[in-house]
Short mmCIF file of C-alpha atoms and ligand atoms in Angstrom, two decimals:
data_model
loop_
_atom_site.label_atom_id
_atom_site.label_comp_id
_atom_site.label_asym_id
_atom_site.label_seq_id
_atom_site.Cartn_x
_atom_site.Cartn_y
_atom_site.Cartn_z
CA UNK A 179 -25.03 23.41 -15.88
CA UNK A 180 -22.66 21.19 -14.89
CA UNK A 181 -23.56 17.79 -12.79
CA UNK A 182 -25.21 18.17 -8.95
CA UNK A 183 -23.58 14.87 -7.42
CA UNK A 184 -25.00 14.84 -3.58
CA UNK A 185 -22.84 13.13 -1.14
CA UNK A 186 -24.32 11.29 1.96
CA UNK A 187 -21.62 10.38 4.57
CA UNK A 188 -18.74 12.52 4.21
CA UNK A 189 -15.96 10.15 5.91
CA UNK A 190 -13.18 8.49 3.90
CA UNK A 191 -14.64 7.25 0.97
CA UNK A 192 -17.35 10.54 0.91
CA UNK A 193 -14.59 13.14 1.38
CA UNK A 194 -12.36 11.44 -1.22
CA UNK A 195 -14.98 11.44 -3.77
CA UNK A 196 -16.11 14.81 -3.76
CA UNK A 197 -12.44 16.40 -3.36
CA UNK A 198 -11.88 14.03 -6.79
CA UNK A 199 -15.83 14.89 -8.46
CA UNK A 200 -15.03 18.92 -7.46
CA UNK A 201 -11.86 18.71 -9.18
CA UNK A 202 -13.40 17.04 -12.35
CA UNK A 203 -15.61 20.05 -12.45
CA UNK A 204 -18.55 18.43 -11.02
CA UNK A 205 -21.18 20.39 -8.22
CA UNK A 206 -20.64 18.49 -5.14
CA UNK A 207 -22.71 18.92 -2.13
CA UNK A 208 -22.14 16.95 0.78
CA UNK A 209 -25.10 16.14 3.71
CA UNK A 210 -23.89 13.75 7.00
CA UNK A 211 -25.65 13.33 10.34
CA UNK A 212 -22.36 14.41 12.15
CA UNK A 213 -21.82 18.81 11.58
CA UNK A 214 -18.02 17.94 12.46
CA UNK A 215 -17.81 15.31 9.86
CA UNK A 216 -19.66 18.10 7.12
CA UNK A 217 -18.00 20.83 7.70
CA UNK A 218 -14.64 19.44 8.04
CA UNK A 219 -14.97 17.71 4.45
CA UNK A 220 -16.18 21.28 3.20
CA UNK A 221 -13.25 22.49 4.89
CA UNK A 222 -11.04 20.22 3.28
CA UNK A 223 -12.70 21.68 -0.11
CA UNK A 224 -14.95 18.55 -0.89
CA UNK A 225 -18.01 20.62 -1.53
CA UNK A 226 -20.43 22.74 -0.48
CA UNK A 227 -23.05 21.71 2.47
CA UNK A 228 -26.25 20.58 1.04
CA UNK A 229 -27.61 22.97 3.97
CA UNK A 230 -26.35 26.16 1.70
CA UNK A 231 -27.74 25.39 -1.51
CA UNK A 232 -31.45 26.33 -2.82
CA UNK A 233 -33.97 24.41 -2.19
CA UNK A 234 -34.54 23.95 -5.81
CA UNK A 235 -31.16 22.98 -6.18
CA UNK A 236 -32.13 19.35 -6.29
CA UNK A 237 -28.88 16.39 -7.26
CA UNK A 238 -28.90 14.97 -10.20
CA UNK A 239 -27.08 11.90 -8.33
CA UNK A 240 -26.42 10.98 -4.77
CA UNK A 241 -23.75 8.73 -3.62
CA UNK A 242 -24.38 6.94 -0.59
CA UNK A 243 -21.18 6.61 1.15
CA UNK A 244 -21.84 5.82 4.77
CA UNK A 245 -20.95 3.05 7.42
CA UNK A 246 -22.44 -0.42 5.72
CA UNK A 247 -25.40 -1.16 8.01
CA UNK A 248 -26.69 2.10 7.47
CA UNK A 249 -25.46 2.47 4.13
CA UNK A 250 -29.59 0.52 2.63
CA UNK A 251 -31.74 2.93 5.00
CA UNK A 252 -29.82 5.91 3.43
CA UNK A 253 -30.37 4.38 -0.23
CA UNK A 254 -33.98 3.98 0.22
CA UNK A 255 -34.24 7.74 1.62
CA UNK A 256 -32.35 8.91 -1.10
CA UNK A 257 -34.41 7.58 -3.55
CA UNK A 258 -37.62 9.04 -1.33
CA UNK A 259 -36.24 12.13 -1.17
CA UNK A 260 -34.63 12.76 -4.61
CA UNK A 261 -37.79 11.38 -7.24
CA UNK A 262 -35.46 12.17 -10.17
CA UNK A 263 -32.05 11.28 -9.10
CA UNK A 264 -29.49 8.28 -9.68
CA UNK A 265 -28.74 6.87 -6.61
CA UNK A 266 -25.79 4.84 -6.16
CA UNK A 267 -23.66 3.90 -3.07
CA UNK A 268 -19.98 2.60 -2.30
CA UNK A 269 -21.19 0.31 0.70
CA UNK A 270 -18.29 -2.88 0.50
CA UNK A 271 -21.37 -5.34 0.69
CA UNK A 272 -23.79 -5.09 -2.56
CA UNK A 273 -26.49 -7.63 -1.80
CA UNK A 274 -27.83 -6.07 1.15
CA UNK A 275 -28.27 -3.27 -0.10
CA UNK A 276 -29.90 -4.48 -3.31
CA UNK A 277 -32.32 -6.79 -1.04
CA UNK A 278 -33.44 -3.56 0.66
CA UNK A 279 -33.72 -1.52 -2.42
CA UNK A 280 -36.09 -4.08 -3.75
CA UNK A 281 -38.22 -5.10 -0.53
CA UNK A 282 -39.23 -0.72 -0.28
CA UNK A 283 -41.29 -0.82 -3.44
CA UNK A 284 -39.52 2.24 -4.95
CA UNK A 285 -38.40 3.10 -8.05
CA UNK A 286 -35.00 0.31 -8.10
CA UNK A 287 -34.68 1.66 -11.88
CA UNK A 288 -32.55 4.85 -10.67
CA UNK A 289 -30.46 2.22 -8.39
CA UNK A 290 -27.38 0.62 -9.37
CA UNK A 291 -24.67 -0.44 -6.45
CA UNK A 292 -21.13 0.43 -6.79
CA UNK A 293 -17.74 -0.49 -4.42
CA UNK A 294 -14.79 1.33 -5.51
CA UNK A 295 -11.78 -0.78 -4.67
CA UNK A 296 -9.36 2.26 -3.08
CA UNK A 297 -9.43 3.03 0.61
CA UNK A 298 -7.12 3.73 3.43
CA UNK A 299 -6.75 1.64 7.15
CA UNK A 300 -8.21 5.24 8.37
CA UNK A 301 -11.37 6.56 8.87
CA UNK A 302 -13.03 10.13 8.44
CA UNK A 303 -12.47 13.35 6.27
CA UNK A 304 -9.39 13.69 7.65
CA UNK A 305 -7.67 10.69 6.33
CA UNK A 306 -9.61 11.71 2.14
CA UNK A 307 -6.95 11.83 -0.57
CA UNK A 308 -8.42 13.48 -3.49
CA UNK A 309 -6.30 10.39 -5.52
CA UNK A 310 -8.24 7.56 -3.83
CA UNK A 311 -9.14 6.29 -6.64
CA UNK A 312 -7.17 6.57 -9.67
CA UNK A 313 -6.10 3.90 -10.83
CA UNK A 314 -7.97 1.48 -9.18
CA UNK A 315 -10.71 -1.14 -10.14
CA UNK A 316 -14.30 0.32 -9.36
CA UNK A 317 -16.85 -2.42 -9.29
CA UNK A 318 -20.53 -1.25 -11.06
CA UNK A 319 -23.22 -3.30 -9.62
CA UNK A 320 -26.45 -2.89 -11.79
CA UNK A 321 -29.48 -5.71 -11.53
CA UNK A 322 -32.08 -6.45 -13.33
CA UNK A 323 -34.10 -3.29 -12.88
CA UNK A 324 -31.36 -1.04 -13.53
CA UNK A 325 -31.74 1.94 -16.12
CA UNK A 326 -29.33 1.96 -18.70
CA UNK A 327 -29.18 5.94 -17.57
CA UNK A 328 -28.67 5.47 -13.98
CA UNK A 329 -25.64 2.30 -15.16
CA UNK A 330 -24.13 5.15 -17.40
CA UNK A 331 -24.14 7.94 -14.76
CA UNK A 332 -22.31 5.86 -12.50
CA UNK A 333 -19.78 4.56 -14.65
CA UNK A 334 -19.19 8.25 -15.62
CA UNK A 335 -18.50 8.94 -11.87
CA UNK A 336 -15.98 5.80 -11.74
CA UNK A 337 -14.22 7.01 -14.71
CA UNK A 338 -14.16 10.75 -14.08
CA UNK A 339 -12.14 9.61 -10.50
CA UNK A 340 -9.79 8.14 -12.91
CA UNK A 341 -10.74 4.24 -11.68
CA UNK A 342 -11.00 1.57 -13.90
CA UNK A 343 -14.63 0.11 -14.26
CA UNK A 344 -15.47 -3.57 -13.76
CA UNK A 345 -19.55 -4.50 -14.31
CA UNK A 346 -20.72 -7.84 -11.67
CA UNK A 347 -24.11 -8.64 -10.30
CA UNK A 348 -24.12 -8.06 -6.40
CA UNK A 349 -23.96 -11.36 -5.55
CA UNK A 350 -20.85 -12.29 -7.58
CA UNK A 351 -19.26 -9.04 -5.80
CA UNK A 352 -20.15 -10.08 -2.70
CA UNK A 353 -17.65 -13.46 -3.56
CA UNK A 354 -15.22 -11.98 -5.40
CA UNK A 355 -14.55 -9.35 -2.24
CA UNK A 356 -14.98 -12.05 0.17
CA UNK A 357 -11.65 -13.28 -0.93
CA UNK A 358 -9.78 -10.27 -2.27
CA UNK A 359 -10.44 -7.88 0.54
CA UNK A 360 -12.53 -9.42 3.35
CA UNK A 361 -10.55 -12.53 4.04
CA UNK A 362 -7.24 -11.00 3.89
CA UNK A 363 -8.76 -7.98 6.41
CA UNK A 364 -9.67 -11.10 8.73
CA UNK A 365 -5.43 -12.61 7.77
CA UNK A 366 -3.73 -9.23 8.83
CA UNK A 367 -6.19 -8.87 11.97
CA UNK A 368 -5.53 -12.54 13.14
CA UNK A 369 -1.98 -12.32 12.51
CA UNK A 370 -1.44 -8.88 14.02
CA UNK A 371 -3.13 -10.24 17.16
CA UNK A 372 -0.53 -12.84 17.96
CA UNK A 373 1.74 -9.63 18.53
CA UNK A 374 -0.65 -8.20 21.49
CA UNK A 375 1.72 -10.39 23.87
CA UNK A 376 5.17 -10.92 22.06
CA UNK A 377 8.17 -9.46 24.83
CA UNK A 378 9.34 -6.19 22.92
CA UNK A 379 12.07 -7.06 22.16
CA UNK A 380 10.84 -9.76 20.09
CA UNK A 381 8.63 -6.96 18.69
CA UNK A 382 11.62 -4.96 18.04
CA UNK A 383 12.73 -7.17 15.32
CA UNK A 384 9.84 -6.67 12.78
CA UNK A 385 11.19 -5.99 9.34
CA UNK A 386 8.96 -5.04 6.09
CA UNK A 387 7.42 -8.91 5.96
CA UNK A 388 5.43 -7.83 9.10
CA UNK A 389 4.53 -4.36 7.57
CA UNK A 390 3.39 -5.53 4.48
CA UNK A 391 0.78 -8.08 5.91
CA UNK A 392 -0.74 -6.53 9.07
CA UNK A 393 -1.13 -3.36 7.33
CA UNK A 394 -4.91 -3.44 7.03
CA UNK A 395 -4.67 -4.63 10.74
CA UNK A 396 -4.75 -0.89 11.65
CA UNK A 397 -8.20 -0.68 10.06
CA UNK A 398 -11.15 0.59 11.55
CA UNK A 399 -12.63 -2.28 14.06
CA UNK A 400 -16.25 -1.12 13.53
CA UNK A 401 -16.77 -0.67 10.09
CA UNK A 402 -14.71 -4.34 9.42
CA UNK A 403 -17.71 -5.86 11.95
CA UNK A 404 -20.46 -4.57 9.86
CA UNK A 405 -18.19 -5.75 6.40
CA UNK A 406 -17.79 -9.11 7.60
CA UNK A 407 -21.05 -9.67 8.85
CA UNK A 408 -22.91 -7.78 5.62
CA UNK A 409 -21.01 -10.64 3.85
CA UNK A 410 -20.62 -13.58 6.34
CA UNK A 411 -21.83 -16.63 4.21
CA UNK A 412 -19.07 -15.28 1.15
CA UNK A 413 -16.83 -14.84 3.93
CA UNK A 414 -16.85 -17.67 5.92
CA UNK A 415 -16.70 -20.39 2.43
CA UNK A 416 -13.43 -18.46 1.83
CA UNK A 417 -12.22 -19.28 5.57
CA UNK A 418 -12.97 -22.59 5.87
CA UNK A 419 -10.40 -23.16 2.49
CA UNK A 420 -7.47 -21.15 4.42
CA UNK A 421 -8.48 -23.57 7.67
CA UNK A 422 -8.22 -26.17 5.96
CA UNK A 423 -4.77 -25.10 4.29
CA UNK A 424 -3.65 -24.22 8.12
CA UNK A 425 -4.78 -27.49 9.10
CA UNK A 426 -2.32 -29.41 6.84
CA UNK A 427 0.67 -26.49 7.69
CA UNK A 428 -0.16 -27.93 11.41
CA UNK A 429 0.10 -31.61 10.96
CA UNK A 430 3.03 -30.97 8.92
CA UNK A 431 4.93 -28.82 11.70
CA UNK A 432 3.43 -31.66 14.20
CA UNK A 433 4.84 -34.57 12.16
CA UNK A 434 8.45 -32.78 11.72
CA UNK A 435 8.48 -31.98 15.17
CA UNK A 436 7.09 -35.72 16.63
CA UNK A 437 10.56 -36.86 14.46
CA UNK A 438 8.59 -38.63 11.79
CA UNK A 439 8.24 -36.19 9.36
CA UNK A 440 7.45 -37.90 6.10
CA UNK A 441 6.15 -35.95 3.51
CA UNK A 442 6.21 -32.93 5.56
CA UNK A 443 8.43 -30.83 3.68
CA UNK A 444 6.68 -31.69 0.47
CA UNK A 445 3.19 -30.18 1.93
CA UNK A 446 5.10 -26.74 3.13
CA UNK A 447 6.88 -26.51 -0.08
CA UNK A 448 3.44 -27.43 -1.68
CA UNK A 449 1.97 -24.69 -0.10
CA UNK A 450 4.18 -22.00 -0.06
CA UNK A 451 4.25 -22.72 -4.26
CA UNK A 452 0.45 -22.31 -4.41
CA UNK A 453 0.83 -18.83 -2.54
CA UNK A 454 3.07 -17.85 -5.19
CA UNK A 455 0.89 -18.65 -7.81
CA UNK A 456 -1.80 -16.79 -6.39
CA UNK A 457 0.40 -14.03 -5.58
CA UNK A 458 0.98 -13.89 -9.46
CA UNK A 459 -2.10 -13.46 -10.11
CA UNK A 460 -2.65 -10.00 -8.25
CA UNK A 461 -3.14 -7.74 -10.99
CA UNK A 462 -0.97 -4.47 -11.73
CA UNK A 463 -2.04 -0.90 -11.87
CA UNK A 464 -5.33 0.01 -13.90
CA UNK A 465 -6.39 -3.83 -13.34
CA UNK A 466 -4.21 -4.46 -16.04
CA UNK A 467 -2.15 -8.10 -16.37
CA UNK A 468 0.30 -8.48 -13.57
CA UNK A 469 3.42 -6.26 -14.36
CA UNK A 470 6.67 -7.26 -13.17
CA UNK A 471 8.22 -3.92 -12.18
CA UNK A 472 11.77 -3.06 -11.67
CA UNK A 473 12.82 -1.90 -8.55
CA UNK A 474 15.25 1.03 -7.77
CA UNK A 475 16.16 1.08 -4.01
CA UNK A 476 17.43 4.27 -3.16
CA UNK A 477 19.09 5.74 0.44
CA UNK A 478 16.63 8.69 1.63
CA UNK A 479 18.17 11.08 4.55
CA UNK A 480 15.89 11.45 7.82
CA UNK A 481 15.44 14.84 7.02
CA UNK A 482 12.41 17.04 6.24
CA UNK A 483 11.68 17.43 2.11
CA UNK A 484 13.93 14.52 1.21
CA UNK A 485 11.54 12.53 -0.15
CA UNK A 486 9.55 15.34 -1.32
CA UNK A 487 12.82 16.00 -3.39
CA UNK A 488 13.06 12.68 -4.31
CA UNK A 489 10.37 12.33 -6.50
CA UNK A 490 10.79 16.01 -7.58
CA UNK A 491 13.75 14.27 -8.88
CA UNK A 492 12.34 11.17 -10.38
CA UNK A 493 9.51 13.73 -12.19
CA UNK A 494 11.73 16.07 -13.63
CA UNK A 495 13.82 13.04 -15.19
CA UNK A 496 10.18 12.24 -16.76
CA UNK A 497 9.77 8.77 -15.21
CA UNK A 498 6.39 7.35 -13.84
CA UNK A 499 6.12 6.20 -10.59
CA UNK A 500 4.40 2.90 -10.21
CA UNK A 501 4.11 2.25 -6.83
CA UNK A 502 6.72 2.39 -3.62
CA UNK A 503 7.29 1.65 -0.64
CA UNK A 504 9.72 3.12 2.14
CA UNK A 505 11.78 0.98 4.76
CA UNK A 506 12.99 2.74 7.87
CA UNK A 507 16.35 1.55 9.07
CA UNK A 508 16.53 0.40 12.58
CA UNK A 509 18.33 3.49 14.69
CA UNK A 510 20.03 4.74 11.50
CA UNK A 511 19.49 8.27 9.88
CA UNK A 512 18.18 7.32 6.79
CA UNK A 513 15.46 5.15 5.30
CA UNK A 514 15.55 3.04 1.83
CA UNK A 515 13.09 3.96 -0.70
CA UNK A 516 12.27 0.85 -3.16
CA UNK A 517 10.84 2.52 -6.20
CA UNK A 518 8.68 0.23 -8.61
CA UNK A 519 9.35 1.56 -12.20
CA UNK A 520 8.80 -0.39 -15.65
CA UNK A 521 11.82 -2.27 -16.14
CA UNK A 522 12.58 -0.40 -19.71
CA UNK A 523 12.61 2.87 -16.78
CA UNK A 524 14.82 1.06 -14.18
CA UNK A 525 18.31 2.26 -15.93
CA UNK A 526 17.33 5.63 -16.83
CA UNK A 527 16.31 6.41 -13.46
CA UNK A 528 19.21 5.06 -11.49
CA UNK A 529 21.40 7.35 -13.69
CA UNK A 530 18.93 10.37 -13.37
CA UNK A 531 19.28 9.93 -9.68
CA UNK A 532 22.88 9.34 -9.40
CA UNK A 533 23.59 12.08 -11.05
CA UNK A 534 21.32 14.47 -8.93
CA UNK A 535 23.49 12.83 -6.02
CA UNK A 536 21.42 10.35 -5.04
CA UNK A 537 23.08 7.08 -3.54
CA UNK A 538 21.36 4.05 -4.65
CA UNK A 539 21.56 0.85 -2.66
CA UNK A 540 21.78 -2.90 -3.93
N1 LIG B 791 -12.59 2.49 4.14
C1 LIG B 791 -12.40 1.84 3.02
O1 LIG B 791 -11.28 1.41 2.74
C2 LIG B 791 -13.55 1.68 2.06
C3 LIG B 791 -13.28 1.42 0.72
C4 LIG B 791 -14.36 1.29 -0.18
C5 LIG B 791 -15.67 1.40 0.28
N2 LIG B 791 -15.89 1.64 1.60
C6 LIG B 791 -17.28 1.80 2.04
O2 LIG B 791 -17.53 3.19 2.09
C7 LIG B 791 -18.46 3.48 3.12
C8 LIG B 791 -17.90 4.56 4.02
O3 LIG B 791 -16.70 4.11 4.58
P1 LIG B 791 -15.60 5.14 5.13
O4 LIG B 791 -14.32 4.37 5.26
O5 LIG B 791 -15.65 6.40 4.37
O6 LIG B 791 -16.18 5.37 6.61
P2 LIG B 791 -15.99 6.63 7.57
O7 LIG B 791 -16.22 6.15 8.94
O8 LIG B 791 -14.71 7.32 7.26
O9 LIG B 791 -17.20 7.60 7.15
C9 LIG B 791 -18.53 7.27 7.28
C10 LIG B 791 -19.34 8.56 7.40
O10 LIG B 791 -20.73 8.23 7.34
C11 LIG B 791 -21.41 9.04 8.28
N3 LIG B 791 -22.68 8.43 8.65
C12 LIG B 791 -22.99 7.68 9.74
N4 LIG B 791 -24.28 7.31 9.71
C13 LIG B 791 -24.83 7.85 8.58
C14 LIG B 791 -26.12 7.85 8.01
N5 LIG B 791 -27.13 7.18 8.58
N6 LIG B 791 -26.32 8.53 6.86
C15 LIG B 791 -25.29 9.19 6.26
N7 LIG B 791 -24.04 9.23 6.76
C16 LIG B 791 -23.80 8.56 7.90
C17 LIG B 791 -20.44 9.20 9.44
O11 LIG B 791 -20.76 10.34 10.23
C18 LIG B 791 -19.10 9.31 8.70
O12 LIG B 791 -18.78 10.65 8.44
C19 LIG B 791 -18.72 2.17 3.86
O13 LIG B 791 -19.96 1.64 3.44
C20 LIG B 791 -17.59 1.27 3.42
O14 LIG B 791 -17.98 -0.09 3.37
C21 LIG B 791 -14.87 1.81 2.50
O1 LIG B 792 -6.12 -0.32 0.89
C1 LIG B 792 -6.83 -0.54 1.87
O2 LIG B 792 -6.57 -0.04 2.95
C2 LIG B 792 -8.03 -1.37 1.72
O3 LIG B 792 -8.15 -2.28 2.45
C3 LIG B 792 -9.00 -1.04 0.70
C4 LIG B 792 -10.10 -2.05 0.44
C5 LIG B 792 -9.48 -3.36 -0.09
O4 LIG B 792 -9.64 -4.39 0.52
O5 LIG B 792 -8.85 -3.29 -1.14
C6 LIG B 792 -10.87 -2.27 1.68
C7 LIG B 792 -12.21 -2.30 1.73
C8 LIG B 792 -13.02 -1.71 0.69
O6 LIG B 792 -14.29 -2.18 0.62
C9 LIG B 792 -12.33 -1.57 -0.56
C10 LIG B 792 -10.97 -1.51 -0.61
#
């Protein structure tokens, strides 16, 4: 019989999985404290509820996938409840849960963390994609007790979601997150908030820059509280480096404007150069080295189904998309679709397209 994976919290990151785990082929049963939240993933075709099955119809894993400061207490149940099972959880903050794990005097064997590295600025079933995760870096976080059983079983559920698998001890998660994900949460947020009392008009003028850093500022404020303070010490060492870079942007800004100015222009140049470095070093899709992809900007009509069309298009030609991302212009009837292709792709598609009377724009 195939795999019983049990899902605990069916939200976002629950619903996603077992749409994803159902489609692999695996048994997915899904159990959360809110009936709305249950049924609606089961709706959504996620699973069955755990409530339906036999009793004897035990998991063979269960994946944790609730709200971080719950996200332990449900681990250590899970592994009361379920003697034989592999318990694992998705929780964005590893060492707490690993402390806890530990401190209950269970069987930690059958526990190994995990943080998949896909998720949405939305909350809840509603928001699952059954896609989450392919593609993306999920993070396996086995310690010292670990079986090499219970590591293997969760890999498998990584890979099976089509994500590619990264091993790290919790605590050199907890880092690494602090300044991939968790510090630029804190960036959008701040800088979103100095838009609360811009005049709209002002407002009004906010192009893709804007969109592309506050998007995470949409996020969820109460599950980002529990993040940030699940990881505060990682977070804050991280923080205190991008004060510290503000702090010279300041007394650059204060000594161009006070007329003296020296050396100024040399610390803002300085400093926008290091982001680009950085920047470089963001890795492209399946965590592979950073991929410079062509881009194919392309004029999409306001209209129901055109973009739908669109990539009908671009798959019938028999070109991957790699990523994109879609521009509205201001007042106008049409938006610009910038279409991220391998650059060996970029000609083929701008003459599939034209010729399916598409207008392309420089
Ligand atoms: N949202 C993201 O982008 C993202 C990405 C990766 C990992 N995560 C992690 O995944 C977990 C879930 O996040 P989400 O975005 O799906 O949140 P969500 O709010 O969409 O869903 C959380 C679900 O957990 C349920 N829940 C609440 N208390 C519970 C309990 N005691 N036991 C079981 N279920 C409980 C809620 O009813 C809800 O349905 C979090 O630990 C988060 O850190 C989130
Ligand atoms: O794409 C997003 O919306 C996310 O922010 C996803 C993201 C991330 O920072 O990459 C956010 C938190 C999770 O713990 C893992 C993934």
């Amino acid at each position: 019989m195939s795999t019983h994976v049990r899902i605990v919290g069916t939200g976002l990151i629950g619903t996603s999985l077992g749409l994803a785990l159902s489609a692999a082929g695996f048994r997915v049963s899904l159990d959360d404290p809110s009936p709305t939240a249950r049924r609606l993933a089961r709706d959504l075709g996620a699973g069955r509820l755990a409530g339906d099955l036999e009793p004897d119809d035990v998991p063979d894993v269960v994946v944790v996938a609730a709200p971080p400061d719950v996200a332990a207490a449900a681990v250590v149940d899970s592994l009361r409840r379920w003697p034989g099972a592999v318990v694992t959880d998705v929780a964005s903050v590893k060492q707490v849960v690993l402390d806890a794990v530990l401190a209950s005097g269970l069987d930690a064997s059958r526990y190994v963390g995990s943080h998949p590295m896909a998720g949405r600025e939305r909350s809840g079933a509603a928001a699952a994609r059954r896609d989450l995760f392919d593609g993306r870096a999920w993070v396996v976080v086995p310690h010292e007790r670990s079986s090499d059983e219970a590591v293997a079983a969760v890999r498998q559920l990584a890979t099976v979601v089509g994500s590619a698998v990264s091993v790290m001890p919790a605590r050199e998660h907890d880092e690494a997150v602090a300044a991939v994900s968790h510090v630029p949460q804190v960036a959008a947020s701040v800088v979103a908030a100095c838009l609360r009392d811009l005049p709209e008009p002002a407002v009004g003028l906010a192009g893709q820059g804007l969109r592309d850093v506050t998007r995470i500022a949409a996020s969820d404020p109460r599950l980002w509280t529990q993040i940030l303070a699940g990881n505060a010490e990682a977070v804050r060492e991280v923080l205190v480096l991008v004060q510290t870079q503000l702090g010279e942007v300041v007394a650059a800004l204060d000594s161009l404007t006070s007329g003296e100015g020296e050396g100024a222009l040399a610390t803002l140049s300085r400093m926008l150069e290091a982001g680009n470095l950085g920047h470089a070093r963001i890795p492209g899709k399946h965590g592979a080295a950073p991929t410079a992809y062509a881009i194919v900007s392309v004029l999409v009509p306001d209209q129901p189904g055109s973009l739908a069309r669109l990539l009908t298009d671009m798959g019938d030609a028999g070109i991957n998309l790699e990523d994109m991302h879609l521009e509205h212009g201001l007042g106008q009837p049409f938006g610009v679709a910038y279409i991220s292709v391998v650059p060996a792709a970029a000609e083929p598609l701008a003459e599939a397209l034209t010729a399916r009377g598409w207008q392309l724009h420089d």
